[in-house]
Short mmCIF file of C-alpha atoms and ligand atoms in Angstrom, two decimals:
data_model
loop_
_atom_site.label_atom_id
_atom_site.label_comp_id
_atom_site.label_asym_id
_atom_site.label_seq_id
_atom_site.Cartn_x
_atom_site.Cartn_y
_atom_site.Cartn_z
CA MET A 98 -0.07 -0.05 0.13
CA THR A 99 1.60 3.27 -1.12
CA ALA A 100 0.60 6.84 -0.86
CA GLY A 101 -1.70 6.59 -3.98
CA GLU A 102 -3.53 3.28 -3.19
CA GLY A 103 -5.50 1.54 -0.50
CA ASN A 104 -6.61 4.89 1.24
CA GLU A 105 -9.29 5.86 -1.35
CA GLY A 106 -11.96 4.60 1.24
CA ILE A 107 -10.90 7.30 3.55
CA ARG A 108 -10.04 9.99 1.10
CA GLY A 109 -13.13 9.34 -1.20
CA ARG A 110 -15.81 11.92 -1.55
CA ARG A 111 -18.35 9.66 -0.22
CA HIS A 112 -16.46 9.13 3.16
CA PRO A 113 -18.90 8.30 5.94
CA LEU A 114 -17.76 11.38 7.64
CA ARG A 115 -19.33 13.38 4.97
CA ARG A 116 -22.58 11.59 5.48
CA PHE A 117 -22.36 12.07 9.19
CA VAL A 118 -21.75 15.70 8.77
CA HIS A 119 -24.57 15.96 6.27
CA ARG A 120 -26.90 14.19 8.51
CA THR A 121 -25.89 16.02 11.69
CA LEU A 122 -26.24 19.42 10.03
CA LEU A 123 -29.68 18.62 8.92
CA LEU A 124 -30.77 17.16 12.25
CA ARG A 125 -29.40 20.37 14.06
CA LEU A 126 -30.97 22.86 11.66
CA ALA A 127 -34.41 21.02 12.05
CA ALA A 128 -33.92 20.90 15.82
CA ALA A 129 -32.97 24.53 15.84
CA ALA A 130 -36.14 25.50 13.75
CA LEU A 131 -38.39 23.57 16.04
CA ALA A 132 -36.81 24.83 19.23
CA LEU A 133 -37.10 28.38 18.09
CA ALA A 134 -40.62 27.89 16.75
CA ALA A 135 -41.66 26.44 20.36
CA VAL A 136 -39.88 29.40 22.14
CA THR A 137 -41.44 31.90 19.92
CA SER A 138 -44.95 30.46 20.11
CA ALA A 139 -44.67 30.38 23.92
CA THR A 140 -43.19 33.93 24.05
CA VAL A 141 -45.98 35.26 21.71
CA ALA A 142 -48.74 33.75 23.51
CA LEU A 143 -47.36 35.05 26.91
CA LEU A 144 -46.82 38.65 25.49
CA GLU A 145 -50.32 38.37 24.08
CA ARG A 146 -51.73 37.27 27.46
CA ASN A 147 -49.86 40.17 29.10
CA ARG A 148 -51.18 42.69 26.71
CA VAL A 149 -54.70 41.42 27.15
CA SER A 150 -54.12 41.32 30.94
CA GLY A 151 -53.02 45.07 30.63
CA ASP A 152 -56.11 45.88 28.69
CA ALA A 153 -58.23 44.17 31.32
CA VAL A 154 -56.55 46.09 34.19
CA ALA A 155 -57.08 49.34 32.48
CA HIS A 156 -60.52 48.53 31.62
CA ALA A 157 -61.10 47.43 35.36
CA LEU A 158 -59.59 50.72 36.49
CA GLY A 159 -61.84 52.85 34.30
CA ARG A 160 -64.96 50.96 35.57
CA ALA A 161 -63.77 51.48 39.08
CA ASP A 162 -63.40 55.28 38.54
CA ARG A 163 -67.00 55.45 37.09
CA PHE A 164 -68.41 53.40 40.04
CA HIS A 165 -66.60 55.43 42.52
CA ALA A 166 -68.02 58.60 40.90
CA LEU A 167 -71.51 57.27 41.06
CA HIS A 168 -71.48 55.38 44.29
CA GLY A 169 -68.51 56.48 46.17
CA GLU A 170 -70.57 57.77 49.19
CA LEU A 171 -71.68 54.17 49.91
CA TYR A 172 -68.29 53.46 51.31
CA ALA A 173 -66.90 56.86 52.02
CA ASP A 174 -67.25 56.06 55.79
CA PRO A 175 -65.66 52.64 56.10
CA ALA A 176 -67.14 52.44 59.69
CA ARG A 177 -70.77 52.81 58.30
CA VAL A 178 -70.80 50.85 55.03
CA ASP A 179 -74.04 49.36 54.00
CA ALA A 180 -72.85 46.10 52.41
CA SER A 181 -76.11 45.24 51.18
CA ALA A 182 -76.75 48.44 49.36
CA LEU A 183 -73.19 48.37 47.96
CA ARG A 184 -73.70 44.86 46.69
CA ASP A 185 -76.98 46.04 44.96
CA ALA A 186 -75.12 48.99 43.59
CA LEU A 187 -72.35 46.90 42.11
CA LEU A 188 -74.96 44.40 40.66
CA ALA A 189 -76.80 47.21 39.09
CA PHE A 190 -73.71 48.87 37.86
CA ARG A 191 -72.44 45.67 36.16
CA GLY A 192 -75.79 45.05 34.62
CA ASN A 193 -75.35 48.50 32.88
CA LEU A 194 -71.81 47.84 31.50
CA GLU A 195 -71.49 46.82 28.07
CA LYS A 196 -69.80 43.52 27.66
CA ILE A 197 -66.20 43.68 26.37
CA SER A 198 -64.72 41.30 23.87
CA LEU A 199 -61.70 40.48 26.04
CA GLY A 200 -63.96 38.64 28.56
CA ASP A 201 -65.73 39.50 31.62
CA PHE A 202 -65.66 40.30 35.29
CA VAL A 203 -67.04 37.19 36.96
CA ALA A 204 -66.53 37.98 40.81
CA PHE A 205 -65.87 40.86 42.93
CA ARG A 206 -64.75 41.23 46.43
CA LEU A 207 -64.39 44.29 48.42
CA TRP A 208 -62.09 44.76 51.29
CA ARG A 209 -61.99 47.27 54.14
CA PRO A 210 -58.71 49.22 54.58
CA ASP A 211 -57.99 46.88 57.71
CA GLY A 212 -58.01 43.95 55.33
CA THR A 213 -61.36 42.49 56.47
CA PRO A 214 -63.84 41.48 53.60
CA LEU A 215 -66.66 43.83 53.03
CA THR A 216 -68.79 42.06 50.44
CA GLU A 217 -68.65 39.91 47.41
CA ILE A 218 -70.66 39.30 44.29
CA TYR A 219 -70.60 36.18 41.95
CA LEU A 220 -71.88 36.35 38.43
CA GLU A 221 -72.89 32.99 37.40
CA ALA A 222 -72.81 33.42 33.73
CA ASN A 223 -69.64 31.71 32.90
CA GLY A 224 -70.31 28.26 33.87
CA THR A 225 -67.40 27.99 36.17
CA ALA A 226 -69.11 29.49 39.34
CA PRO A 227 -68.20 26.69 41.77
CA GLU A 228 -64.59 27.01 40.90
CA VAL A 229 -64.90 30.70 40.83
CA ARG A 230 -66.39 30.71 44.34
CA ALA A 231 -63.63 28.33 45.55
CA ALA A 232 -60.86 30.61 44.05
CA VAL A 233 -62.25 33.93 45.52
CA ALA A 234 -63.08 32.19 48.98
CA GLY A 235 -59.46 31.34 48.99
CA TRP A 236 -58.14 34.85 48.39
CA THR A 237 -56.44 36.74 51.26
CA ALA A 238 -56.47 40.43 51.69
CA PRO A 239 -54.32 42.02 49.00
CA ARG A 240 -51.90 44.66 49.96
CA PRO A 241 -52.85 48.03 48.90
CA GLY A 242 -49.43 48.53 47.25
CA ASP A 243 -48.54 51.62 45.70
CA GLY A 244 -52.17 52.61 44.92
CA LYS A 245 -52.01 51.40 41.33
CA ALA A 246 -54.22 48.77 39.79
CA ARG A 247 -52.37 45.49 39.28
CA GLY A 248 -53.19 42.24 37.72
CA GLU A 249 -52.14 38.62 38.57
CA ALA A 250 -52.78 35.68 36.11
CA MET A 251 -54.27 32.64 37.62
CA ARG A 252 -56.10 29.49 36.28
CA VAL A 253 -59.62 28.87 37.47
CA GLY A 254 -61.48 25.90 36.44
CA GLY A 255 -58.50 25.16 34.04
CA LYS A 256 -58.96 28.28 32.22
CA PRO A 257 -56.82 31.53 32.18
CA HIS A 258 -58.15 34.28 34.53
CA LEU A 259 -56.83 37.49 35.91
CA ARG A 260 -57.21 38.66 39.45
CA ILE A 261 -57.28 42.55 39.35
CA VAL A 262 -56.60 44.40 42.56
CA LEU A 263 -57.79 47.95 42.53
CA PRO A 264 -57.00 50.24 45.71
CA ILE A 265 -59.97 52.55 46.16
CA ARG A 266 -59.07 56.12 47.61
CA ASP A 267 -61.09 59.22 48.16
CA PRO A 268 -60.04 62.52 46.25
CA ALA A 269 -57.94 63.43 49.13
CA GLY A 270 -55.85 60.07 48.77
CA ASN A 271 -57.11 58.26 51.74
CA ALA A 272 -57.56 54.49 51.33
CA LEU A 273 -61.14 53.59 51.49
CA GLY A 274 -60.60 49.85 50.54
CA VAL A 275 -59.61 47.45 47.97
CA ALA A 276 -61.72 46.21 45.16
CA ASP A 277 -60.84 42.64 44.04
CA ALA A 278 -62.02 41.53 40.74
CA LEU A 279 -61.86 38.22 38.95
CA PHE A 280 -61.70 38.58 35.16
CA ALA A 281 -62.39 35.62 32.87
CA PHE A 282 -60.95 35.79 29.36
CA SER A 283 -63.57 35.04 26.74
CA PRO A 284 -63.14 31.71 24.80
CA GLU A 285 -62.47 33.94 21.69
CA THR A 286 -59.47 35.78 23.57
CA ILE A 287 -58.01 32.39 24.70
CA ARG A 288 -58.27 31.16 21.13
CA ALA A 289 -56.83 34.23 19.75
CA PHE A 290 -53.75 34.29 21.97
CA ARG A 291 -53.12 30.61 21.34
CA SER A 292 -53.50 30.94 17.55
CA ASP A 293 -51.33 34.11 17.53
CA GLY A 294 -48.56 32.19 19.14
CA LEU A 295 -48.92 29.18 17.10
CA ARG A 296 -48.99 31.33 13.93
CA ALA A 297 -45.80 33.39 15.15
CA GLY A 298 -44.20 29.96 15.81
CA LEU A 299 -44.87 28.63 12.50
CA TRP A 300 -43.59 31.81 10.71
CA ILE A 301 -40.41 31.73 12.79
CA ALA A 302 -39.91 27.97 12.08
CA LEU A 303 -40.44 28.68 8.40
CA ALA A 304 -38.16 31.70 8.57
CA VAL A 305 -35.43 29.41 10.18
CA LEU A 306 -35.86 26.72 7.77
CA LEU A 307 -35.53 29.03 4.88
CA THR A 308 -32.41 30.60 6.28
CA ALA A 309 -31.14 27.17 6.87
CA ALA A 310 -31.77 26.22 3.39
CA PHE A 311 -29.75 29.27 2.20
CA ILE A 312 -26.83 28.65 4.41
CA TYR A 313 -26.87 24.82 4.29
CA PRO A 314 -24.89 24.39 1.09
CA VAL A 315 -22.37 27.05 2.40
CA VAL A 316 -21.84 25.13 5.73
CA LEU A 317 -21.84 21.79 4.04
CA HIS A 318 -19.29 22.95 1.43
CA LEU A 319 -16.89 24.53 4.00
CA THR A 320 -17.36 21.49 6.33
CA GLY A 321 -16.65 19.23 3.49
CA ARG A 322 -13.33 21.23 2.88
CA VAL A 323 -12.32 20.72 6.37
CA VAL A 324 -13.10 17.15 6.20
CA ASP A 325 -11.18 16.68 3.14
CA PHE A 326 -8.35 18.49 4.47
CA SER A 327 -8.27 16.26 7.60
CA VAL A 328 -8.61 13.28 5.55
CA ARG A 329 -5.72 14.45 3.42
CA LEU A 330 -3.75 15.00 6.60
CA LEU A 331 -4.58 11.55 7.95
CA ASP A 332 -3.56 10.15 4.66
CA ALA A 333 -0.13 11.94 4.70
CA ASN A 334 0.38 10.64 8.30
CA MET A 335 -0.49 7.10 7.35
CA ASP A 336 1.84 7.42 4.25
CA THR A 337 4.51 8.54 6.61
CA LEU A 338 4.02 5.69 8.88
CA GLU A 339 4.33 3.35 6.11
CA THR A 340 7.38 5.03 4.42
CA LEU A 341 9.25 5.21 7.52
CA GLY A 342 8.32 1.57 8.57
CA ASN A 343 9.24 0.23 5.12
CA ALA A 344 12.53 2.19 4.93
CA ILE A 345 13.67 0.49 8.03
CA ALA A 346 12.40 -2.88 6.95
CA GLN A 347 14.27 -2.71 3.70
CA ARG A 348 17.44 -1.81 5.40
CA ASP A 349 17.90 -5.16 6.85
CA SER A 350 15.66 -7.26 4.57
CA ASP A 351 15.10 -7.34 0.66
CA THR A 352 11.62 -6.43 0.97
CA ASP A 353 9.15 -4.76 3.36
CA ALA A 354 6.92 -7.73 3.37
CA HIS A 355 7.85 -8.59 6.91
CA ASN A 356 6.39 -5.27 8.04
CA TYR A 357 3.09 -5.81 6.39
CA ARG A 358 2.86 -9.47 7.66
CA VAL A 359 3.64 -8.66 11.33
CA THR A 360 1.19 -5.69 11.21
CA LEU A 361 -1.65 -7.83 9.62
CA LEU A 362 -0.96 -10.56 12.01
CA SER A 363 -1.01 -8.32 15.05
CA ALA A 364 -4.24 -6.48 13.80
CA ARG A 365 -5.95 -9.68 13.40
CA ILE A 366 -5.09 -10.76 16.80
CA GLY A 367 -6.08 -7.57 18.14
CA GLU A 368 -9.43 -7.66 16.36
CA GLU A 369 -9.99 -11.01 17.63
CA MET A 370 -9.35 -9.97 21.14
CA GLY A 371 -11.90 -7.18 20.75
CA LEU A 372 -9.33 -4.32 21.50
CA PRO A 373 -10.98 -0.84 21.37
CA ALA A 374 -10.33 1.31 18.33
CA ALA A 375 -7.65 3.43 19.93
CA GLU A 376 -5.69 0.35 20.96
CA MET A 377 -6.06 -1.03 17.55
CA ARG A 378 -4.59 2.21 16.05
CA THR A 379 -1.79 1.86 18.60
CA LEU A 380 -1.14 -1.72 17.69
CA ILE A 381 -1.07 -0.99 13.88
CA LYS A 382 1.14 2.12 14.04
CA GLY A 383 3.53 0.27 16.63
CA ALA A 384 3.69 -2.97 14.40
CA PHE A 385 4.59 -0.89 11.42
CA LEU A 386 7.27 1.02 13.24
CA HIS A 387 8.39 -1.58 15.75
CA ASP A 388 11.85 -1.50 14.56
CA VAL A 389 12.25 2.14 13.51
CA GLY A 390 15.15 2.47 15.86
CA LYS A 391 17.27 0.11 13.71
CA ILE A 392 18.17 3.12 11.67
CA GLY A 393 20.70 3.81 14.51
CA ILE A 394 22.39 0.46 14.35
CA PRO A 395 25.51 0.34 12.22
CA ASP A 396 25.41 -1.93 9.16
CA ARG A 397 28.26 -4.31 10.41
CA VAL A 398 25.84 -5.35 13.08
CA LEU A 399 22.37 -5.05 11.33
CA LEU A 400 23.53 -6.70 8.19
CA LYS A 401 25.91 -9.34 9.73
CA PRO A 402 25.03 -12.68 8.08
CA GLY A 403 25.93 -14.86 11.16
CA ARG A 404 24.99 -14.73 14.75
CA LEU A 405 25.70 -11.57 16.71
CA ASP A 406 28.39 -11.80 19.52
CA ALA A 407 27.55 -10.39 22.99
CA ALA A 408 28.86 -6.86 22.37
CA GLU A 409 27.01 -6.68 18.91
CA PHE A 410 23.96 -7.81 20.59
CA GLU A 411 24.05 -5.20 23.19
CA LEU A 412 24.46 -2.77 20.43
CA MET A 413 21.43 -4.19 18.59
CA LYS A 414 19.49 -3.85 21.85
CA THR A 415 19.71 -0.12 21.67
CA HIS A 416 17.37 -0.11 18.52
CA VAL A 417 14.44 0.17 21.17
CA GLU A 418 15.94 3.31 22.68
CA HIS A 419 16.56 4.82 19.27
CA GLY A 420 12.97 4.10 18.45
CA ARG A 421 11.81 6.04 21.37
CA GLU A 422 14.00 8.96 20.38
CA ILE A 423 12.56 8.91 16.79
CA LEU A 424 9.03 8.59 17.66
CA GLY A 425 9.23 11.11 20.65
CA ARG A 426 9.23 13.95 18.14
CA SER A 427 5.83 12.87 16.56
CA ALA A 428 2.65 13.74 18.52
CA TRP A 429 0.73 11.39 16.16
CA LEU A 430 3.08 8.37 16.59
CA GLN A 431 3.53 8.70 20.43
CA ASP A 432 1.04 5.70 20.99
CA ALA A 433 3.11 3.59 18.88
CA LEU A 434 5.71 3.70 21.56
CA ASN A 435 3.79 1.07 23.70
CA VAL A 436 4.83 -1.49 21.03
CA VAL A 437 8.18 0.02 20.06
CA LEU A 438 9.41 0.17 23.70
CA TYR A 439 8.12 -3.26 24.83
CA HIS A 440 8.31 -5.53 21.65
CA HIS A 441 11.36 -7.35 23.04
CA GLU A 442 10.07 -7.77 26.55
CA THR A 443 8.93 -11.23 27.67
CA VAL A 444 6.22 -12.08 30.05
CA ALA A 445 8.60 -13.73 32.31
CA GLY A 446 10.54 -10.37 32.60
CA LYS A 447 13.51 -11.86 30.71
CA GLY A 448 13.44 -9.45 27.67
CA TYR A 449 14.96 -6.08 27.09
CA PRO A 450 15.41 -3.13 27.51
CA ARG A 451 13.78 -3.02 31.02
CA GLY A 452 12.97 -6.37 31.87
CA VAL A 453 9.36 -5.76 32.89
CA ALA A 454 6.89 -8.76 33.12
CA GLY A 455 3.32 -9.86 32.68
CA GLU A 456 0.77 -7.20 32.38
CA GLU A 457 3.45 -4.53 32.83
CA ILE A 458 3.93 -5.07 29.23
CA PRO A 459 1.27 -3.21 27.29
CA LEU A 460 -1.24 -5.75 25.74
CA THR A 461 -0.30 -4.34 22.28
CA ALA A 462 3.32 -5.23 22.80
CA ARG A 463 2.40 -8.79 23.93
CA ILE A 464 0.30 -9.32 20.92
CA PHE A 465 3.05 -7.99 18.48
CA ALA A 466 5.66 -10.21 20.16
CA VAL A 467 3.64 -13.31 19.07
CA ALA A 468 3.13 -11.91 15.60
CA ASP A 469 6.73 -11.01 15.13
CA VAL A 470 8.27 -14.16 16.36
CA PHE A 471 5.64 -16.22 14.32
CA ASP A 472 6.71 -14.31 11.11
CA ALA A 473 10.36 -14.59 11.94
CA LEU A 474 10.17 -18.40 12.36
CA THR A 475 8.02 -19.00 9.06
CA SER A 476 10.29 -16.62 7.21
CA LYS A 477 13.39 -17.48 5.33
CA ARG A 478 16.48 -15.72 6.63
CA PRO A 479 20.21 -15.59 5.38
CA TYR A 480 21.26 -17.94 8.26
CA LYS A 481 17.92 -20.18 8.37
CA ASN A 482 15.18 -21.79 6.36
CA PRO A 483 11.65 -21.10 7.16
CA PHE A 484 10.01 -23.40 9.68
CA SER A 485 6.81 -25.05 8.75
CA PHE A 486 3.37 -23.64 10.15
CA GLY A 487 3.29 -26.65 12.75
CA GLN A 488 6.92 -26.23 13.80
CA ALA A 489 6.37 -22.44 14.35
CA MET A 490 3.26 -22.97 16.43
CA GLU A 491 5.07 -25.53 18.50
CA ILE A 492 7.97 -23.13 19.23
CA LEU A 493 5.59 -20.46 20.19
CA GLU A 494 3.78 -22.98 22.47
CA GLU A 495 7.20 -23.47 24.11
CA GLY A 496 7.29 -20.02 25.02
CA ARG A 497 3.75 -20.01 26.67
CA GLY A 498 3.90 -18.05 29.97
CA THR A 499 7.62 -17.34 29.52
CA HIS A 500 8.00 -15.37 26.50
CA PHE A 501 4.31 -14.98 25.37
CA ASP A 502 1.23 -14.13 27.05
CA PRO A 503 -0.90 -17.35 27.23
CA LYS A 504 -4.17 -15.35 26.38
CA VAL A 505 -2.69 -13.93 23.20
CA LEU A 506 -1.28 -17.36 22.17
CA ASP A 507 -4.86 -18.86 22.68
CA VAL A 508 -6.40 -16.21 20.41
CA PHE A 509 -3.57 -16.57 17.87
CA ALA A 510 -3.87 -20.38 17.78
CA ARG A 511 -7.46 -19.90 16.90
CA ILE A 512 -6.89 -17.68 13.82
CA ALA A 513 -3.29 -18.55 12.78
CA GLY A 514 -4.13 -21.38 10.31
CA PRO A 515 -6.08 -19.59 7.65
CA LEU A 516 -4.11 -16.30 8.26
CA TYR A 517 -0.90 -18.21 7.36
CA GLU A 518 -2.47 -19.85 4.29
CA ARG A 519 -3.41 -16.50 2.90
CA LEU A 520 0.14 -14.99 3.90
CA GLU A 521 1.90 -17.77 2.12
CA ARG A 522 0.15 -17.11 -1.14
CA SER A 523 1.66 -13.77 -2.07
CA ASP A 524 3.24 -10.59 -0.53
CA ALA A 525 0.48 -8.74 -2.05
CA VAL A 526 -2.08 -10.45 0.25
CA PRO A 527 -1.16 -8.62 3.62
CA ARG A 528 -1.01 -5.30 1.71
CA GLU A 529 -4.52 -5.74 0.56
CA GLU A 530 -5.94 -6.98 3.71
CA LEU A 531 -4.19 -4.30 5.67
CA SER A 532 -5.57 -1.59 3.56
CA GLY A 533 -9.03 -2.63 4.68
CA ILE A 534 -7.94 -2.85 8.22
CA MET A 535 -6.39 0.69 8.24
CA ARG A 536 -9.55 2.13 6.48
CA THR A 537 -11.73 0.44 9.41
CA TRP A 538 -9.57 1.63 12.37
CA PHE A 539 -8.49 4.85 11.04
CA ARG A 540 -11.78 5.93 9.84
CA ASP A 541 -12.95 5.87 13.38
CA GLU A 542 -10.35 8.37 14.18
CA MET A 543 -11.72 10.64 11.50
CA GLU A 544 -15.15 10.29 12.79
CA SER A 545 -13.95 11.46 16.06
CA LEU A 546 -13.59 14.94 14.43
CA GLU A 547 -17.40 15.35 15.04
CA TYR A 548 -16.61 16.33 18.71
FE1 FE2 B 1843 13.08 -5.30 17.31
#
């Protein structure tokens, strides 16, 4: 797999990330339209009710002024108020009033300045009389406040009403009491402020959707460019990964085939073990670059046909540390260090460079160790012929629990046969399979761009 091939699935215009962006954008715009419509409807309905309430309060205030002008003498002296006469006067006064389209007053209660009730009147016309009586009976004396009329929204019998408090004063400004009125909005008014809200909400939703329809192609285009750019960056990173790994592999071998094989073997074990995506990427990067530090090993040691002597072997071991130095400079390759630094450790703690044991060795490195040794055993080297599949598996088994993690060996034993058959067929097989594997696991990384 070179720069130009194998990555089309990631680079392609129909990359899943594009579809994801497309879908997300549509969903978010639709959600925004709905949310704005809902908020607008509620706000308009509330504003409309406040406006209507204001009208009702003003209306009540006007009526109170007229009543006061006509019958003010009935309560001019709070100590000698004739409640019955006042009640009759209120009823007569109300009977003479023209109905207003907003709604109607359905109950009155008059309070003395000391907060004791003076009289109350119920108008039975609106069919909610029992609820009205219950609501008014529950009222406590209102505070005279600053002398201005005020309204308080409330629900009576499940319908919107307004309690209007009107302080009553004589011309000299002395408090004569408080008139408390319950105003029921007419069904037409209730329908009107509901339908006004709904209509406003629909208009807003339409406006948002229209705006979204205009900006959608622009956002999609810009997002698409960011996605393309990111995909190209990922491609470039992956090309670098392969180029670097292959350059090293070709230094001590005729081909880079070993690199592809061990990466494929490792990835298949990792998949079989159910490694999460981030671990899979670590494993793939680490497998490709496991021996990157060999760039620092002199040819006389690296290319020596026979076995290394003790001093040469010590020198060879330093390739792990060289690997750390090389990868330490790349943020994107940091995670590969888990494999690079530990790929010569053994589970019994007899490996190098640190001699760590068991689970102190990252799982990715324990997986890679099995793949690496299996491939070395089944490959031809200048100093040996390849072992057969059966022999190689036996040798791995001998290292169970000392060199290799038994869990990894068990998984490898399950999948090794068919994998080996495919690898034997041609060097192209691991490249092709690996191209699919990289698409799968690195595409996830692309999709994490969404966050
Ligand atoms: Fe190595």
